[in-house]
Coordinates of C-alpha atoms in Angstrom, one line a residue:
Chain A
X22 CA -20.1 -8.9 26.5
X23 CA -19.2 -9.3 22.9
X24 CA -21.0 -12.1 20.9
X25 CA -20.4 -13.0 17.3
X26 CA -21.8 -15.8 15.2
X27 CA -21.8 -16.7 11.5
X28 CA -25.0 -18.5 10.4
X29 CA -25.0 -21.6 8.1
X30 CA -27.1 -21.6 5.1
X31 CA -26.1 -18.4 3.3
X32 CA -27.3 -19.0 -0.3
X33 CA -24.9 -18.7 -3.2
X34 CA -25.0 -15.2 -4.4
X35 CA -24.8 -14.3 -8.1
X36 CA -24.9 -11.2 -10.3
X37 CA -28.0 -9.1 -9.8
X38 CA -29.1 -10.8 -6.5
X39 CA -30.7 -8.4 -4.0
X40 CA -28.3 -9.1 -1.2
X41 CA -30.5 -7.9 1.6
X42 CA -33.4 -10.0 0.3
X43 CA -31.2 -13.1 0.1
X44 CA -29.6 -12.6 3.5
X45 CA -32.8 -11.7 5.4
X46 CA -34.1 -15.2 6.0
X47 CA -30.7 -16.4 7.2
X48 CA -30.2 -13.4 9.5
X49 CA -33.7 -13.6 10.9
X50 CA -33.2 -17.2 12.0
X51 CA -30.1 -16.6 14.1
X52 CA -30.6 -17.5 17.8
X53 CA -28.8 -15.9 20.7
X54 CA -27.9 -17.2 24.1
X55 CA -30.8 -15.2 25.7
X56 CA -33.3 -17.0 23.5
X57 CA -33.9 -14.1 21.1
X58 CA -33.6 -14.4 17.4
X59 CA -32.5 -12.3 14.5
X60 CA -30.7 -9.0 14.2
X61 CA -31.3 -6.3 16.8
X62 CA -30.6 -2.6 17.0
X63 CA -27.0 -2.1 17.8
X64 CA -25.8 -5.3 16.1
X65 CA -23.2 -5.2 13.3
X66 CA -23.7 -7.3 10.2
X67 CA -20.3 -8.2 8.8
X68 CA -20.1 -9.5 5.2
X69 CA -17.2 -10.7 3.1
X70 CA -16.5 -8.4 0.1
X71 CA -16.5 -11.4 -2.1
X72 CA -20.2 -11.9 -1.6
X73 CA -21.0 -8.2 -2.2
X74 CA -18.8 -8.2 -5.3
X75 CA -20.6 -11.3 -6.7
X76 CA -24.0 -9.6 -6.3
X77 CA -22.7 -6.5 -8.0
X78 CA -21.4 -8.5 -11.0
X79 CA -17.7 -7.8 -10.5
X80 CA -16.7 -11.2 -12.0
X81 CA -14.4 -10.6 -15.1
X82 CA -12.7 -13.0 -17.5
X83 CA -9.2 -14.1 -16.6
X84 CA -8.6 -17.2 -18.7
X85 CA -4.8 -17.5 -17.9
X86 CA -2.0 -16.0 -15.8
X87 CA -1.3 -13.2 -18.3
X88 CA -5.0 -12.2 -18.4
X89 CA -5.1 -12.3 -14.7
X90 CA -2.0 -10.0 -14.5
X91 CA -3.8 -7.5 -16.8
X92 CA -6.8 -7.5 -14.6
X93 CA -4.6 -6.8 -11.6
X94 CA -2.8 -4.0 -13.5
X95 CA -6.2 -2.5 -14.3
X96 CA -7.0 -2.2 -10.7
X97 CA -3.6 -0.9 -9.7
X98 CA -3.0 2.8 -9.0
X99 CA 0.5 2.5 -7.6
X100 CA 3.0 -0.3 -7.0
X101 CA 4.1 -0.1 -3.3
X102 CA 6.5 -3.1 -3.2
X103 CA 7.5 -6.1 -5.3
X104 CA 9.3 -9.3 -4.5
X105 CA 10.3 -12.2 -6.7
X106 CA 8.9 -15.5 -5.5
X107 CA 11.1 -18.6 -5.5
X108 CA 9.3 -19.8 -8.6
X109 CA 10.2 -16.6 -10.5
X110 CA 6.8 -15.0 -10.4
X111 CA 6.5 -11.5 -8.9
X112 CA 4.5 -10.7 -5.8
X113 CA 3.3 -7.1 -6.0
X114 CA 1.8 -5.1 -3.2
X115 CA -0.1 -2.3 -4.7
X116 CA -2.5 0.5 -4.0
X117 CA -5.7 -0.2 -5.8
X118 CA -8.6 1.9 -7.1
X119 CA -10.3 1.8 -3.7
X120 CA -7.1 3.2 -2.1
X121 CA -6.4 -0.1 -0.3
X122 CA -2.8 -1.4 -0.2
X123 CA -3.0 -5.2 -0.9
X124 CA -1.4 -8.1 -2.7
X125 CA -2.9 -8.5 -6.3
X126 CA -4.8 -5.3 -5.9
X127 CA -7.5 -7.2 -4.1
X128 CA -8.4 -9.2 -7.2
X129 CA -9.7 -12.5 -6.0
X130 CA -9.1 -15.8 -7.9
X131 CA -10.2 -18.1 -5.1
X132 CA -13.7 -19.5 -4.9
X133 CA -14.7 -18.1 -8.3
X134 CA -15.5 -20.1 -11.5
X135 CA -12.5 -21.2 -13.5
X136 CA -11.3 -18.6 -16.0
X137 CA -12.6 -15.7 -14.0
X138 CA -11.4 -13.3 -11.3
X139 CA -13.4 -11.1 -8.9
X140 CA -12.9 -7.4 -8.5
X141 CA -13.6 -5.7 -5.2
X142 CA -16.9 -3.7 -5.0
X143 CA -16.4 -0.4 -6.9
X144 CA -17.3 1.7 -3.8
X145 CA -17.5 -0.5 -0.7
X146 CA -18.9 2.2 1.5
X147 CA -21.8 2.7 -1.0
X148 CA -22.3 -1.0 -1.0
X149 CA -22.5 -1.0 2.8
X150 CA -25.0 1.8 2.8
X151 CA -27.2 0.0 0.2
X152 CA -27.1 -3.2 2.1
X153 CA -28.0 -1.4 5.3
X154 CA -31.0 0.3 3.7
X155 CA -32.1 -3.1 2.4
X156 CA -31.8 -4.8 5.7
X157 CA -33.6 -2.0 7.5
X158 CA -36.5 -2.3 5.1
X159 CA -36.8 -6.0 5.6
X160 CA -35.7 -6.5 9.3
X161 CA -37.2 -3.4 10.7
X162 CA -34.0 -2.6 12.6
X163 CA -31.0 -0.6 11.4
X164 CA -27.8 -2.7 12.1
X165 CA -24.3 -1.4 11.4
X166 CA -22.9 -3.0 8.3
X167 CA -19.2 -3.7 7.6
X168 CA -17.8 -5.2 4.3
X169 CA -14.5 -7.0 5.0
X170 CA -11.6 -8.2 3.0
X171 CA -8.5 -10.2 3.9
X172 CA -5.0 -8.7 3.8
X173 CA -1.4 -9.3 4.9
X174 CA 0.7 -6.8 6.8
X175 CA 4.4 -5.9 6.4
X176 CA 5.8 -7.3 9.6
X177 CA 3.2 -9.9 10.7
X178 CA 2.8 -13.4 9.3
X179 CA -0.6 -14.6 8.3
X180 CA -3.5 -12.6 7.0
X181 CA -6.3 -10.9 9.0
X182 CA -9.6 -9.4 8.0
X183 CA -10.2 -5.6 7.8
X184 CA -13.1 -3.3 7.0
X185 CA -13.2 -1.9 3.5
X186 CA -16.8 -0.7 3.6
X187 CA -18.9 0.6 6.5
X188 CA -22.3 2.1 7.1
X189 CA -23.7 3.1 10.5
X190 CA -20.5 2.1 12.3
X191 CA -18.3 4.5 14.2
X192 CA -15.1 3.1 12.5
X193 CA -12.7 4.7 14.9
X194 CA -12.9 5.2 18.7
X195 CA -11.3 8.5 19.5
X196 CA -9.9 8.6 23.1
X197 CA -8.1 11.9 22.6
X198 CA -8.5 14.1 25.6
X199 CA -9.0 11.1 27.9
X200 CA -6.6 10.7 30.7
X201 CA -4.8 7.8 32.4
X202 CA -5.0 6.9 36.1
X203 CA -2.1 9.3 36.7
X204 CA -3.9 12.2 35.1
X205 CA -1.8 12.3 31.9
X206 CA -3.4 12.3 28.4
X207 CA -3.5 8.9 26.8
X208 CA -0.8 8.1 24.2
X209 CA -2.8 5.6 22.2
X210 CA -5.6 7.8 21.1
X211 CA -7.5 6.4 18.1
X212 CA -8.5 2.8 17.9
X213 CA -9.5 1.3 14.6
X214 CA -12.8 -0.3 15.8
X215 CA -14.0 -1.4 12.4
X216 CA -10.9 -3.4 11.7
X217 CA -11.1 -5.0 15.1
X218 CA -14.8 -5.9 14.5
X219 CA -13.8 -7.3 11.1
X220 CA -11.2 -9.5 12.8
X221 CA -13.6 -10.7 15.5
X222 CA -16.1 -11.6 12.8
X223 CA -13.5 -13.5 10.8
X224 CA -13.0 -15.8 13.8
X225 CA -16.5 -17.1 13.3
X226 CA -16.8 -16.7 9.6
X227 CA -13.6 -18.5 8.8
X228 CA -12.4 -19.3 5.3
X229 CA -14.0 -21.7 2.8
X230 CA -16.7 -22.9 5.1
X231 CA -19.7 -21.3 3.4
X232 CA -20.2 -18.7 6.2
X233 CA -19.4 -15.4 4.7
X234 CA -21.7 -13.3 7.0
X235 CA -21.4 -12.7 10.7
X236 CA -23.5 -10.8 13.2
X237 CA -21.6 -9.1 16.0
X238 CA -23.5 -8.1 19.1
X239 CA -22.3 -5.9 22.0
X240 CA -20.9 -3.0 20.0
X241 CA -24.0 -0.9 20.1
X242 CA -21.9 2.1 21.3
X243 CA -20.3 2.0 17.9
X244 CA -23.5 1.7 15.8
X245 CA -24.9 5.1 14.7
X246 CA -28.2 6.2 13.2
X247 CA -26.4 8.0 10.4
X248 CA -24.4 6.0 7.9
X249 CA -21.3 8.0 8.9
X250 CA -18.1 8.5 7.0
X251 CA -17.5 4.9 6.1
X252 CA -14.4 2.8 5.9
X253 CA -12.6 4.8 3.2
X254 CA -11.6 7.1 6.0
X255 CA -9.6 4.3 7.6
X256 CA -7.1 4.4 4.7
X257 CA -4.0 6.4 5.9
X258 CA -3.7 9.6 3.8
X259 CA -0.4 10.1 1.8
X260 CA 0.9 12.7 4.3
X261 CA 0.8 10.2 7.1
X262 CA 2.2 7.3 5.0
X263 CA 5.8 6.6 6.1
X264 CA 6.2 4.0 3.4
X265 CA 5.0 5.9 0.4
X266 CA 8.2 6.9 -1.3
X267 CA 10.7 4.7 0.5
X268 CA 11.8 3.8 4.0
X269 CA 12.6 6.9 6.1
X270 CA 11.3 9.3 3.5
X271 CA 8.1 11.3 3.5
Chain B
X13 CA -20.6 -18.6 18.7
X14 CA -17.7 -16.4 19.9
X15 CA -18.1 -14.7 23.3
X16 CA -15.7 -12.2 24.9
X17 CA -15.8 -10.2 28.1
X18 CA -13.5 -8.2 30.2
X19 CA -14.2 -8.3 33.9
X20 CA -14.2 -5.2 36.2
X21 CA -12.2 -5.3 39.3
X22 CA -8.8 -6.3 38.1
X23 CA -6.5 -5.1 40.9
X24 CA -3.6 -2.7 40.2
X25 CA -0.5 -4.9 39.5
X26 CA 2.9 -3.9 40.7
X27 CA 6.4 -5.3 40.6
X28 CA 6.8 -8.8 42.0
X29 CA 3.0 -9.5 42.0
X30 CA 2.1 -13.1 41.2
X31 CA -0.1 -12.3 38.2
X32 CA -2.0 -15.6 38.2
X33 CA -2.8 -15.3 41.9
X34 CA -3.9 -11.7 41.5
X35 CA -6.1 -12.5 38.5
X36 CA -7.7 -15.7 39.7
X37 CA -10.5 -14.2 41.9
X38 CA -11.5 -11.9 39.1
X39 CA -11.5 -14.6 36.4
X40 CA -13.3 -17.1 38.7
X41 CA -16.2 -14.6 39.2
X42 CA -16.9 -14.1 35.5
X43 CA -20.4 -15.2 34.5
X44 CA -21.5 -16.4 31.1
X45 CA -24.9 -16.3 29.3
X46 CA -25.5 -20.0 30.1
X47 CA -25.2 -19.4 33.8
X48 CA -21.7 -20.9 34.2
X49 CA -18.9 -19.0 35.9
X50 CA -15.2 -18.7 35.6
X51 CA -12.7 -19.9 33.0
X52 CA -13.3 -23.2 31.1
X53 CA -11.1 -25.5 29.1
X54 CA -10.9 -24.0 25.6
X55 CA -11.2 -20.4 26.7
X56 CA -8.4 -17.9 25.9
X57 CA -7.3 -15.4 28.6
X58 CA -6.1 -12.2 26.9
X59 CA -4.0 -9.8 28.9
X60 CA -2.5 -6.4 28.0
X61 CA 1.3 -6.5 28.0
X62 CA 1.3 -3.5 30.2
X63 CA 0.0 -5.5 33.2
X64 CA 2.5 -8.3 32.6
X65 CA 5.3 -5.8 32.3
X66 CA 4.4 -4.1 35.6
X67 CA 4.4 -7.5 37.4
X68 CA 7.8 -8.2 35.9
X69 CA 9.2 -4.9 37.1
X70 CA 9.8 -3.5 33.7
X71 CA 9.3 0.1 34.9
X72 CA 12.4 2.3 34.3
X73 CA 13.3 5.9 35.0
X74 CA 12.5 8.4 32.2
X75 CA 12.5 11.8 33.9
X76 CA 12.4 13.9 30.7
X77 CA 12.1 13.6 26.9
X78 CA 15.8 13.1 26.5
X79 CA 15.9 10.2 29.0
X80 CA 12.8 8.7 27.4
X81 CA 14.5 8.9 24.0
X82 CA 17.5 7.0 25.4
X83 CA 15.2 4.3 26.9
X84 CA 13.6 3.9 23.4
X85 CA 17.1 3.7 21.8
X86 CA 18.1 1.0 24.2
X87 CA 15.1 -1.1 23.1
X88 CA 15.8 -0.4 19.4
X89 CA 17.5 -3.0 17.2
X90 CA 16.8 -1.3 13.8
X91 CA 15.1 1.9 12.7
X92 CA 12.5 1.0 10.0
X93 CA 11.1 4.5 9.2
X94 CA 11.2 8.0 10.5
X95 CA 9.0 11.0 10.0
X96 CA 9.2 14.6 11.4
X97 CA 6.1 15.6 13.2
X98 CA 4.7 19.1 12.7
X99 CA 6.2 20.1 16.1
X100 CA 9.7 19.1 15.0
X101 CA 9.9 16.0 17.0
X102 CA 10.7 12.7 15.2
X103 CA 8.4 9.7 15.0
X104 CA 10.5 6.5 14.7
X105 CA 9.1 3.2 13.7
X106 CA 11.6 0.6 14.9
X107 CA 12.2 -3.0 15.3
X108 CA 12.7 -3.7 19.0
X109 CA 14.5 -6.3 21.0
X110 CA 11.4 -8.6 20.8
X111 CA 11.5 -8.4 17.0
X112 CA 8.3 -6.3 16.9
X113 CA 8.1 -3.3 14.6
X114 CA 6.4 -0.5 16.5
X115 CA 6.5 3.2 17.2
X116 CA 8.7 4.1 20.2
X117 CA 10.0 0.5 20.3
X118 CA 7.0 -0.5 22.3
X119 CA 8.1 1.7 25.3
X120 CA 5.0 2.8 27.1
X121 CA 4.7 6.2 28.8
X122 CA 1.0 6.1 29.3
X123 CA -0.7 5.0 32.5
X124 CA 2.7 4.8 34.3
X125 CA 3.9 7.0 37.2
X126 CA 5.4 10.4 36.2
X127 CA 9.1 10.1 35.5
X128 CA 8.9 6.5 34.4
X129 CA 8.5 4.4 31.2
X130 CA 7.5 0.8 30.9
X131 CA 9.4 -1.7 28.7
X132 CA 7.7 -4.6 27.2
X133 CA 8.1 -8.0 28.8
X134 CA 11.6 -9.3 28.0
X135 CA 10.2 -12.6 26.5
X136 CA 6.4 -12.3 26.1
X137 CA 6.0 -16.0 25.1
X138 CA 7.8 -17.0 28.3
X139 CA 5.5 -14.7 30.2
X140 CA 2.5 -16.3 28.6
X141 CA 3.6 -19.8 29.5
X142 CA 4.3 -18.7 33.1
X143 CA 0.9 -17.1 33.4
X144 CA -0.8 -20.2 31.9
X145 CA 1.0 -22.5 34.4
X146 CA -0.1 -20.3 37.3
X147 CA -3.7 -20.1 36.1
X148 CA -3.8 -23.9 35.6
X149 CA -2.5 -24.5 39.1
X150 CA -5.2 -22.2 40.6
X151 CA -8.2 -22.6 38.2
X152 CA -7.8 -26.3 37.5
X153 CA -8.3 -25.7 33.8
X154 CA -5.6 -24.9 31.2
X155 CA -6.8 -21.9 29.1
X156 CA -4.9 -20.5 26.2
X157 CA -3.1 -17.3 27.1
X158 CA -2.4 -14.3 24.8
X159 CA -0.4 -11.2 25.8
X160 CA -1.3 -8.2 23.6
X161 CA 0.0 -4.9 22.7
X162 CA -1.3 -2.0 20.5
X163 CA 0.3 -1.0 17.2
X164 CA -0.3 1.1 14.2
X165 CA 0.0 -0.2 10.6
X166 CA 1.5 1.5 7.6
X167 CA -1.6 2.0 5.5
X168 CA -4.4 1.9 8.0
X169 CA -5.5 4.7 10.4
X170 CA -6.0 4.0 14.0
X171 CA -4.3 1.3 16.1
X172 CA -5.4 -2.3 16.7
X173 CA -4.3 -4.9 19.3
X174 CA -2.1 -7.8 18.3
X175 CA -0.6 -10.8 20.1
X176 CA 3.0 -10.5 21.2
X177 CA 3.0 -13.5 23.6
X178 CA 1.1 -16.8 23.4
X179 CA 0.9 -20.1 25.2
X180 CA -1.5 -22.9 24.4
X181 CA -2.9 -21.1 21.4
X182 CA -2.6 -22.2 17.8
X183 CA -1.5 -18.8 16.6
X184 CA -2.1 -19.4 12.9
X185 CA -4.8 -21.3 11.1
X186 CA -3.3 -23.0 8.2
X187 CA -5.8 -23.7 5.4
X188 CA -3.1 -24.8 2.8
X189 CA -4.3 -27.8 0.9
X190 CA -8.0 -26.9 1.5
X191 CA -10.1 -26.2 -1.6
X192 CA -12.8 -23.8 -2.6
X193 CA -16.2 -24.7 -3.9
X194 CA -14.8 -25.0 -7.4
X195 CA -12.1 -27.5 -6.4
X196 CA -9.2 -25.1 -6.5
X197 CA -6.7 -24.6 -3.7
X198 CA -7.4 -21.7 -1.5
X199 CA -5.4 -18.5 -2.1
X200 CA -5.6 -17.1 1.4
X201 CA -4.0 -19.9 3.2
X202 CA -2.7 -18.9 6.6
X203 CA -4.8 -16.7 9.0
X204 CA -3.2 -15.0 11.9
X205 CA -5.7 -16.3 14.5
X206 CA -3.9 -14.8 17.5
X207 CA -4.0 -11.3 16.2
X208 CA -7.7 -11.7 15.4
X209 CA -8.4 -12.9 18.9
X210 CA -6.3 -10.0 20.3
X211 CA -8.4 -7.6 18.2
X212 CA -11.7 -9.2 19.4
X213 CA -10.5 -9.0 23.0
X214 CA -9.6 -5.3 22.6
X215 CA -13.2 -4.5 21.7
X216 CA -14.3 -5.5 25.3
X217 CA -11.1 -4.5 27.1
X218 CA -11.0 -1.0 25.6
X219 CA -8.5 1.7 26.6
X220 CA -8.2 3.4 29.9
X221 CA -11.1 1.7 31.5
X222 CA -9.3 -0.5 34.0
X223 CA -10.2 -3.7 32.2
X224 CA -6.8 -5.0 30.9
X225 CA -7.9 -8.7 30.8
X226 CA -10.5 -10.4 28.7
X227 CA -11.7 -14.0 28.4
X228 CA -12.6 -15.2 24.9
X229 CA -14.8 -18.3 24.6
X230 CA -15.6 -20.2 21.4
X231 CA -12.1 -20.7 20.1
X232 CA -11.5 -24.1 21.7
X233 CA -10.3 -25.4 18.3
X234 CA -7.4 -23.0 18.6
X235 CA -6.5 -24.0 22.2
X236 CA -3.9 -26.7 22.6
X237 CA -2.6 -28.8 25.5
X238 CA 1.0 -28.0 24.6
X239 CA 2.1 -24.4 25.0
X240 CA 3.1 -24.4 21.3
X241 CA 5.5 -22.2 19.4
X242 CA 4.2 -18.9 20.8
X243 CA 3.7 -15.5 19.2
X244 CA 7.3 -14.8 18.2
X245 CA 6.6 -17.0 15.2
X246 CA 4.0 -14.4 14.0
X247 CA 6.8 -11.9 13.3
X248 CA 7.6 -12.0 9.6
X249 CA 11.2 -13.2 9.0
X250 CA 13.6 -10.9 7.2
X251 CA 13.5 -12.9 4.0
X252 CA 9.7 -12.3 3.7
X253 CA 9.9 -8.7 4.7
X254 CA 9.3 -6.5 1.6
X255 CA 10.0 -3.3 3.6
X256 CA 13.2 -4.2 5.2
X257 CA 15.7 -2.3 3.1
X258 CA 13.5 -0.1 1.1
X259 CA 10.4 -0.2 -1.1
X260 CA 10.7 -2.7 -3.8
X261 CA 14.0 -4.1 -2.6
X262 CA 14.5 -7.4 -0.7

């Protein structure tokens, strides 16, 4: 059984906040169908990158569209695709400093003070490890931690959440070597567990409802004692990227 | 609270099986943390396309690699990208007859009898509506139904599940017009709920474990009386596809 819930009452987070300290009372008060409360071993704490970025002081000035464009350019490593919008502005899908391919380089202008924009955490895996350490110190258990962001995909409408930072979560489930009911090796061999957990968590977190943190229970088989290799490993390396230099070229 | 579980004991499905009739005993026996059993109004039944395709007799002969290639070509509408593998074979990402962009056009050679391949359901939304009608007739409730398949994504490692068929599920959550805490309109406006539910369901279904069906509870706000527009609407139309004719061209 998988369970996921996103508690109300997460306080507004600002620069310099100790994220683990701020989240602990809210997480400790969660109640589960079996009557237990709080976060247990094997749970995964899923948090929106926006909240982590705010705690890390990643808010920058972006007083107008031109300044916002410069902020986005500063986060851009490589332009992947561009398209002119009906209003003449240009939508750019880019690879950003974190290696993620996203619109606007992952720079967030929603739910931030006017005249500012929010950069992603500098190193989301490091942020996840830090939050995990802080939660462990306060809660006495060592949950997995995922930091999530929202992105579109080339051939699917609507956005979904994905994992950009991870600590203590086995981010991929490797079924290579396993066989089907007919004794043949499985074709679909590596599942991106972290992105699926991020998507499940988004269903309870939702957008713009003041619930940026979820706890997912039932994935204990994917929670590890070690922090593990993180979510950066979920980014497809250039040699596997079929869309790096053009369609059909690699 | 979101809950998801995938029952054991789903029988092997073969051509001509009445899927709803075969699944009903398994679904009716599910137990929930509150002590209730079965499927309730507002639940979503999520089923792997493989099972639906088998019931619909979509198994075809594919005795060797060449015949399998011809089957894939027959399902291909447009080649999106190709890459030569280290062993000299060619990986093709294509748009298939259902409009989905996938490796091998969605033709499945895993967990099928030797010498065969499995095509996707001809019209997954119609399959979802049919299954929903059958479940309603037998269970007395009208759950949402999603048919899922597994796909890779250009810049992310590992595969995730997505929704290729839907009935009675509001597949996208449209937040346009909603405002953030600072009074500005939300940037991220349309969430692909169906793909996120498919991903959550995959976490409990897993691969190669004989649990191709999951029930997701807690998404009643996304379950509708009408069958709705289905999952075909989740496919990005050509005018929005930034990777249709080449990087940076549209």
